[in-house]
Amino acid sequence: RFCFCLPVEVISWQSNTDELVENYDEVKIFNNFNGINILVVEDNPINQEVLLKILGKVGINVDTAINGIECIKKFQENRDKYDLILMDIQMPIMDGYAATLKIREMNKNIPIIALTAAAMIEDRIKAIESGMTDHLPKPVDKNRLFELISKYVNIEIAYKDDKKELINDNNIIDMKKLIDTLDSEETAYTILSHFKESLLYEDFKDIISLLNSKEPDAHKLVHTLKGVSGNIRATKLFEICQKIDQKYKNNEYITESDISELENSIKEILTEIDILIERYNNINNEKTDPTDLDPYNRVLKLIKNSDTIDENLMKDFINFLGDKVSKVDIKLFEKYIKDSNYKMAIEVMEGWQLF
């Protein structure tokens, strides 16, 4: 049996609520999951990125799908590959419930854990009735995630009394909790940059106008933003989205005050992200080792720490490689990075004769 360690007291969720837990213990991993394979089915890229980083840190190989149709296709092509599936509930094209029913026609036994921003009893019952094995609410509780995975892939958990309490000293973005969740400061700031882009230019750019015009899609966006803001530990934004989401579920009127509160919170978090990133960049520019400036060393260092590679850095890295490496090798390297298979990515890099 494999073994990894968690603190004696783990994060807990109340059975009838999806409120954020204020204080929690730092997860200490002393071993890993030794290359088990998990299929993560999640349509939101930020939620997907958070899960990839958490799972990659403990030696789990991850494939991803962005909806139920893609999930079924990947499972059909790799029926004997996956040890477990993490399945989002609300997705476009085909949701998690329908995808699970299809997978159960092919495989009755593979563990399927529901991922949902709702934590009500009826959601859990519906998940089980559709054939899912268990239920994990968003924001993702890292300790609970590891507990469930270890339970269903038969890996023994050992406990170590090594507790560290983290205090929520910023309800806009709690960086202590975010960094602890991802086990990487650099990854945390990269994900914040991606979240900023999603607020300004991508998924959530029209959320306020859709709410004001009472468009049907507004509820789904609020629900999704609730899950994302929870995962990046944006406590205040999470709570506002939670309130509006609950009003939708109760068929209550969404007031101008509710919308204004959400709009102000989004503006506040965008300002906070700019401040945090500027501060982080200033500190790290002072600490930069000249030997880390070339793209190869920077990328290699990030991969060894299982950290995210920024898109701009990846472009610089590919340009740096130029004609020194075959296009086949570059494609293979990019595939390993996408799959969070850092061990193989490092082997590919170290096989290049660049210097």
XYZ file of C-alpha atoms in Angstrom:
355
model
C 0.000 0.000 0.000
C 1.072 3.533 -0.691
C 0.971 6.131 2.026
C 0.810 9.893 2.353
C 0.257 12.092 5.373
C -2.423 14.551 6.326
C -2.946 16.560 9.494
C -4.990 15.073 12.328
C -7.750 17.637 11.904
C -8.910 18.047 8.331
C -11.120 20.674 6.720
C -14.803 19.976 7.268
C -17.945 21.023 5.427
C -21.263 21.379 7.153
C -23.730 18.912 5.701
C -26.325 21.452 4.621
C -24.333 24.460 3.478
C -21.593 25.465 1.047
C -20.172 28.306 3.120
C -16.424 28.769 3.230
C -14.615 27.418 6.277
C -12.591 30.212 7.892
C -9.732 28.314 9.558
C -8.065 25.162 8.332
C -4.903 23.127 8.568
C -2.038 23.026 6.145
C -1.882 19.779 4.203
C 1.450 18.024 4.529
C 2.158 15.475 1.814
C 4.926 13.023 2.715
C 4.399 10.615 -0.139
C 2.256 10.658 -3.250
C -0.306 8.743 -5.247
C 2.389 7.167 -7.416
C 0.984 7.805 -10.847
C -2.699 6.915 -10.550
C -4.790 8.257 -13.437
C -7.760 10.580 -12.956
C -10.103 12.104 -15.526
C -11.150 15.632 -14.482
C -14.377 16.784 -16.141
C -14.755 20.548 -15.603
C -15.850 23.243 -18.047
C -14.371 26.285 -16.312
C -10.651 26.719 -17.146
C -9.729 28.290 -13.796
C -11.405 25.552 -11.755
C -9.698 23.044 -14.047
C -6.321 24.698 -13.524
C -6.727 24.670 -9.730
C -7.512 20.949 -9.772
C -4.599 20.176 -12.101
C -2.173 21.909 -9.773
C -3.531 20.266 -6.608
C -3.499 16.778 -8.143
C -0.201 17.181 -9.969
C 1.569 18.019 -6.720
C 0.860 14.542 -5.309
C 1.910 12.479 -8.303
C -1.488 12.034 -9.967
C -1.648 11.880 -13.780
C -4.567 13.952 -15.044
C -6.541 14.000 -18.268
C -9.244 16.640 -18.727
C -12.590 17.045 -20.462
C -14.702 20.202 -20.676
C -18.154 18.601 -20.963
C -19.979 15.296 -20.759
C -19.625 14.444 -24.447
C -15.852 14.894 -24.351
C -15.728 12.907 -21.105
C -17.542 9.934 -22.638
C -15.302 10.018 -25.712
C -12.118 9.996 -23.615
C -13.458 7.236 -21.392
C -14.438 5.092 -24.397
C -10.940 5.496 -25.839
C -9.233 4.697 -22.504
C -11.555 2.291 -20.679
C -8.804 0.616 -18.658
C -6.746 3.741 -17.982
C -8.602 5.737 -15.330
C -8.692 4.928 -11.619
C -11.260 7.630 -10.805
C -13.316 10.433 -12.398
C -13.925 13.883 -10.903
C -17.165 15.023 -12.543
C -18.506 18.576 -12.598
C -22.314 18.731 -12.523
C -23.289 21.833 -14.478
C -21.630 21.834 -17.911
C -22.670 22.844 -21.433
C -23.665 20.312 -24.125
C -24.003 17.450 -21.605
C -24.049 17.776 -17.816
C -22.404 15.513 -15.272
C -25.526 13.531 -14.464
C -26.118 12.479 -18.101
C -22.411 11.720 -18.616
C -22.362 9.504 -15.532
C -25.386 7.510 -16.722
C -23.592 6.869 -20.043
C -20.352 5.831 -18.328
C -22.261 3.444 -16.068
C -23.444 1.623 -19.204
C -19.775 0.900 -19.935
C -18.373 0.527 -16.429
C -20.338 -0.061 -13.230
C -17.404 0.178 -10.836
C -15.140 3.142 -11.609
C -15.430 5.733 -8.790
C -17.097 8.954 -9.993
C -16.999 11.892 -7.582
C -19.419 14.744 -8.231
C -18.016 18.289 -8.188
C -20.614 20.970 -7.591
C -20.886 24.489 -6.217
C -24.100 23.371 -4.507
C -23.923 21.321 -1.329
C -27.586 20.745 -0.540
C -28.834 17.288 0.426
C -30.963 17.024 -2.727
C -27.874 17.626 -4.910
C -26.068 14.779 -3.230
C -29.067 12.473 -3.596
C -29.372 13.300 -7.307
C -25.646 12.631 -7.784
C -25.908 9.207 -6.162
C -29.096 8.360 -8.105
C -27.339 9.128 -11.409
C -24.638 6.599 -10.537
C -21.992 8.794 -8.919
C -20.029 7.323 -6.054
C -19.607 10.393 -3.843
C -19.919 14.169 -3.721
C -17.389 16.986 -3.244
C -18.603 20.605 -2.955
C -16.835 23.648 -4.356
C -14.715 25.473 -3.329
C -12.532 22.388 -3.401
C -11.365 21.366 0.065
C -7.936 19.881 -0.586
C -7.956 17.604 2.447
C -11.393 16.220 1.658
C -10.390 15.732 -1.992
C -7.374 13.663 -0.973
C -9.452 11.697 1.524
C -11.999 10.725 -1.127
C -9.385 9.802 -3.718
C -7.455 7.662 -1.242
C -10.683 5.969 -0.152
C -11.771 4.979 -3.646
C -8.381 3.960 -5.062
C -7.518 2.009 -1.904
C -4.535 4.050 -0.792
C -3.981 4.099 2.942
C -3.921 7.471 4.705
C -1.435 8.044 7.517
C -1.870 11.022 9.812
C 0.746 13.385 11.197
C 0.036 15.939 13.889
C 1.625 18.815 11.995
C -0.892 21.626 12.171
C -0.613 25.179 10.922
C -3.558 27.546 11.308
C -3.987 30.088 8.553
C -5.925 33.234 9.430
C -8.127 34.935 6.860
C -6.713 38.456 7.012
C -8.123 39.634 3.681
C -11.680 38.923 2.589
C -11.040 40.182 -0.958
C -8.451 37.517 -1.799
C -6.935 35.368 0.925
C -3.484 34.737 -0.538
C -2.372 32.582 2.392
C -5.151 30.100 1.726
C -4.738 30.226 -2.045
C -0.985 29.599 -1.896
C -1.519 26.802 0.615
C -4.152 25.189 -1.612
C -1.849 25.226 -4.642
C 1.431 24.666 -2.761
C 2.984 27.316 -4.986
C 3.185 31.076 -4.791
C 3.949 31.442 -8.502
C 0.995 29.272 -9.525
C -1.307 31.295 -7.267
C -0.378 34.556 -8.978
C -0.662 32.985 -12.428
C -4.193 31.804 -11.650
C -5.095 35.277 -10.370
C -3.944 36.687 -13.722
C -6.171 34.194 -15.520
C -9.079 35.108 -13.254
C -8.609 38.777 -14.094
C -8.759 37.945 -17.805
C -11.946 35.926 -17.308
C -13.580 38.856 -15.494
C -12.544 41.439 -18.063
C -12.512 39.630 -21.396
C -13.802 36.068 -21.153
C -16.395 34.038 -19.216
C -17.674 36.713 -16.844
C -17.207 39.910 -18.854
C -20.971 40.335 -19.460
C -22.272 39.100 -16.114
C -23.507 42.512 -14.894
C -25.268 43.427 -18.149
C -26.920 39.990 -18.262
C -28.144 40.412 -14.701
C -29.498 43.882 -15.450
C -31.344 42.651 -18.531
C -32.576 39.541 -16.656
C -31.147 37.145 -19.235
C -31.537 33.415 -18.443
C -27.778 32.841 -18.781
C -27.103 35.189 -15.855
C -27.920 32.543 -13.251
C -25.450 30.050 -14.707
C -22.711 32.698 -14.752
C -23.382 33.658 -11.125
C -23.334 29.990 -10.119
C -20.047 29.410 -11.973
C -18.470 32.581 -10.581
C -19.414 31.426 -7.098
C -17.441 28.215 -7.572
C -14.436 29.935 -9.157
C -14.252 32.723 -6.561
C -14.398 30.129 -3.806
C -11.580 28.116 -5.354
C -9.329 31.164 -5.583
C -10.285 32.138 -1.991
C -12.041 35.376 -2.958
C -14.238 35.233 0.131
C -16.277 38.416 -0.298
C -17.078 37.780 -3.966
C -17.957 34.185 -3.143
C -20.443 35.282 -0.475
C -22.143 37.808 -2.791
C -22.453 35.235 -5.584
C -23.762 32.716 -3.073
C -26.492 35.135 -1.978
C -27.611 35.887 -5.551
C -27.407 32.223 -6.551
C -29.660 31.283 -3.637
C -32.167 33.965 -4.638
C -32.357 32.442 -8.106
C -32.962 29.006 -6.619
C -35.714 30.395 -4.369
C -37.296 32.308 -7.290
C -36.675 35.567 -5.449
C -36.222 38.925 -7.146
C -32.631 40.001 -7.863
C -32.529 43.642 -6.782
C -30.497 46.519 -8.182
C -28.700 46.551 -4.851
C -27.653 42.898 -5.320
C -26.298 43.628 -8.795
C -24.523 46.768 -7.633
C -22.939 44.849 -4.762
C -21.637 42.228 -7.197
C -20.360 44.863 -9.636
C -18.504 46.706 -6.861
C -17.001 43.462 -5.594
C -15.718 42.613 -9.090
C -14.139 46.072 -9.415
C -12.621 45.669 -5.958
C -11.126 42.283 -6.759
C -9.667 43.516 -10.071
C -7.923 46.339 -8.221
C -6.682 43.912 -5.574
C -5.278 41.530 -8.199
C -3.341 44.383 -9.827
C -1.915 45.418 -6.451
C -0.976 41.856 -5.477
C 0.658 41.047 -8.813
C 2.607 44.314 -8.911
C 3.868 43.701 -5.378
C 4.780 40.105 -6.214
C 6.638 41.125 -9.392
C 8.553 43.878 -7.586
C 9.663 41.494 -4.838
C 10.676 38.766 -7.268
C 12.509 41.116 -9.622
C 14.733 42.024 -6.685
C 15.363 38.336 -5.958
C 15.921 37.180 -9.539
C 19.045 35.119 -10.054
C 20.689 35.982 -13.420
C 21.039 32.241 -14.129
C 17.230 31.934 -14.031
C 16.645 34.550 -16.731
C 16.875 32.316 -19.785
C 13.613 30.555 -20.696
C 15.053 27.036 -20.454
C 16.142 27.347 -16.817
C 12.958 29.171 -15.853
C 10.720 26.527 -17.435
C 12.746 23.648 -15.977
C 12.573 25.202 -12.504
C 8.787 25.618 -12.749
C 8.249 22.054 -13.952
C 10.374 20.608 -11.162
C 8.119 22.459 -8.716
C 4.972 21.366 -10.622
C 4.160 25.037 -11.169
C 2.167 26.683 -13.946
C 4.053 27.972 -16.992
C 2.770 31.377 -18.004
C 1.620 31.633 -21.649
C 4.154 34.390 -22.407
C 6.968 32.344 -20.905
C 5.925 29.323 -22.969
C 6.057 31.456 -26.134
C 9.522 32.717 -25.138
C 10.568 29.135 -24.448
C 9.392 27.862 -27.858
C 11.150 30.789 -29.572
C 14.280 30.019 -27.544
C 14.215 26.407 -28.759
C 13.930 27.527 -32.379
C 15.365 24.840 -34.652
C 17.444 23.290 -31.878
C 14.675 20.779 -31.116
C 12.421 18.854 -33.496
C 8.774 19.868 -33.785
C 7.820 16.333 -32.719
C 9.746 16.751 -29.453
C 8.142 20.146 -28.823
C 4.648 18.717 -29.401
C 5.436 15.835 -27.049
C 6.710 18.241 -24.400
C 3.574 20.405 -24.710
C 1.371 17.309 -24.357
C 3.122 16.276 -21.137
C 2.708 19.801 -19.741
C -0.983 19.855 -20.668
C -1.467 16.472 -18.959
C 0.533 17.623 -15.897
C 2.944 14.739 -16.499
C 5.930 16.716 -15.191
C 8.198 13.709 -14.768
C 8.074 12.901 -18.487
C 8.295 16.596 -19.444
C 11.573 16.852 -17.489
C 12.913 13.699 -19.166
C 12.151 15.179 -22.591
C 13.880 18.471 -21.698
C 16.940 16.796 -20.259
C 17.286 14.716 -23.443
C 17.773 17.818 -25.590
C 21.346 18.717 -26.485
C 21.033 22.493 -26.166
C 24.246 23.564 -24.418
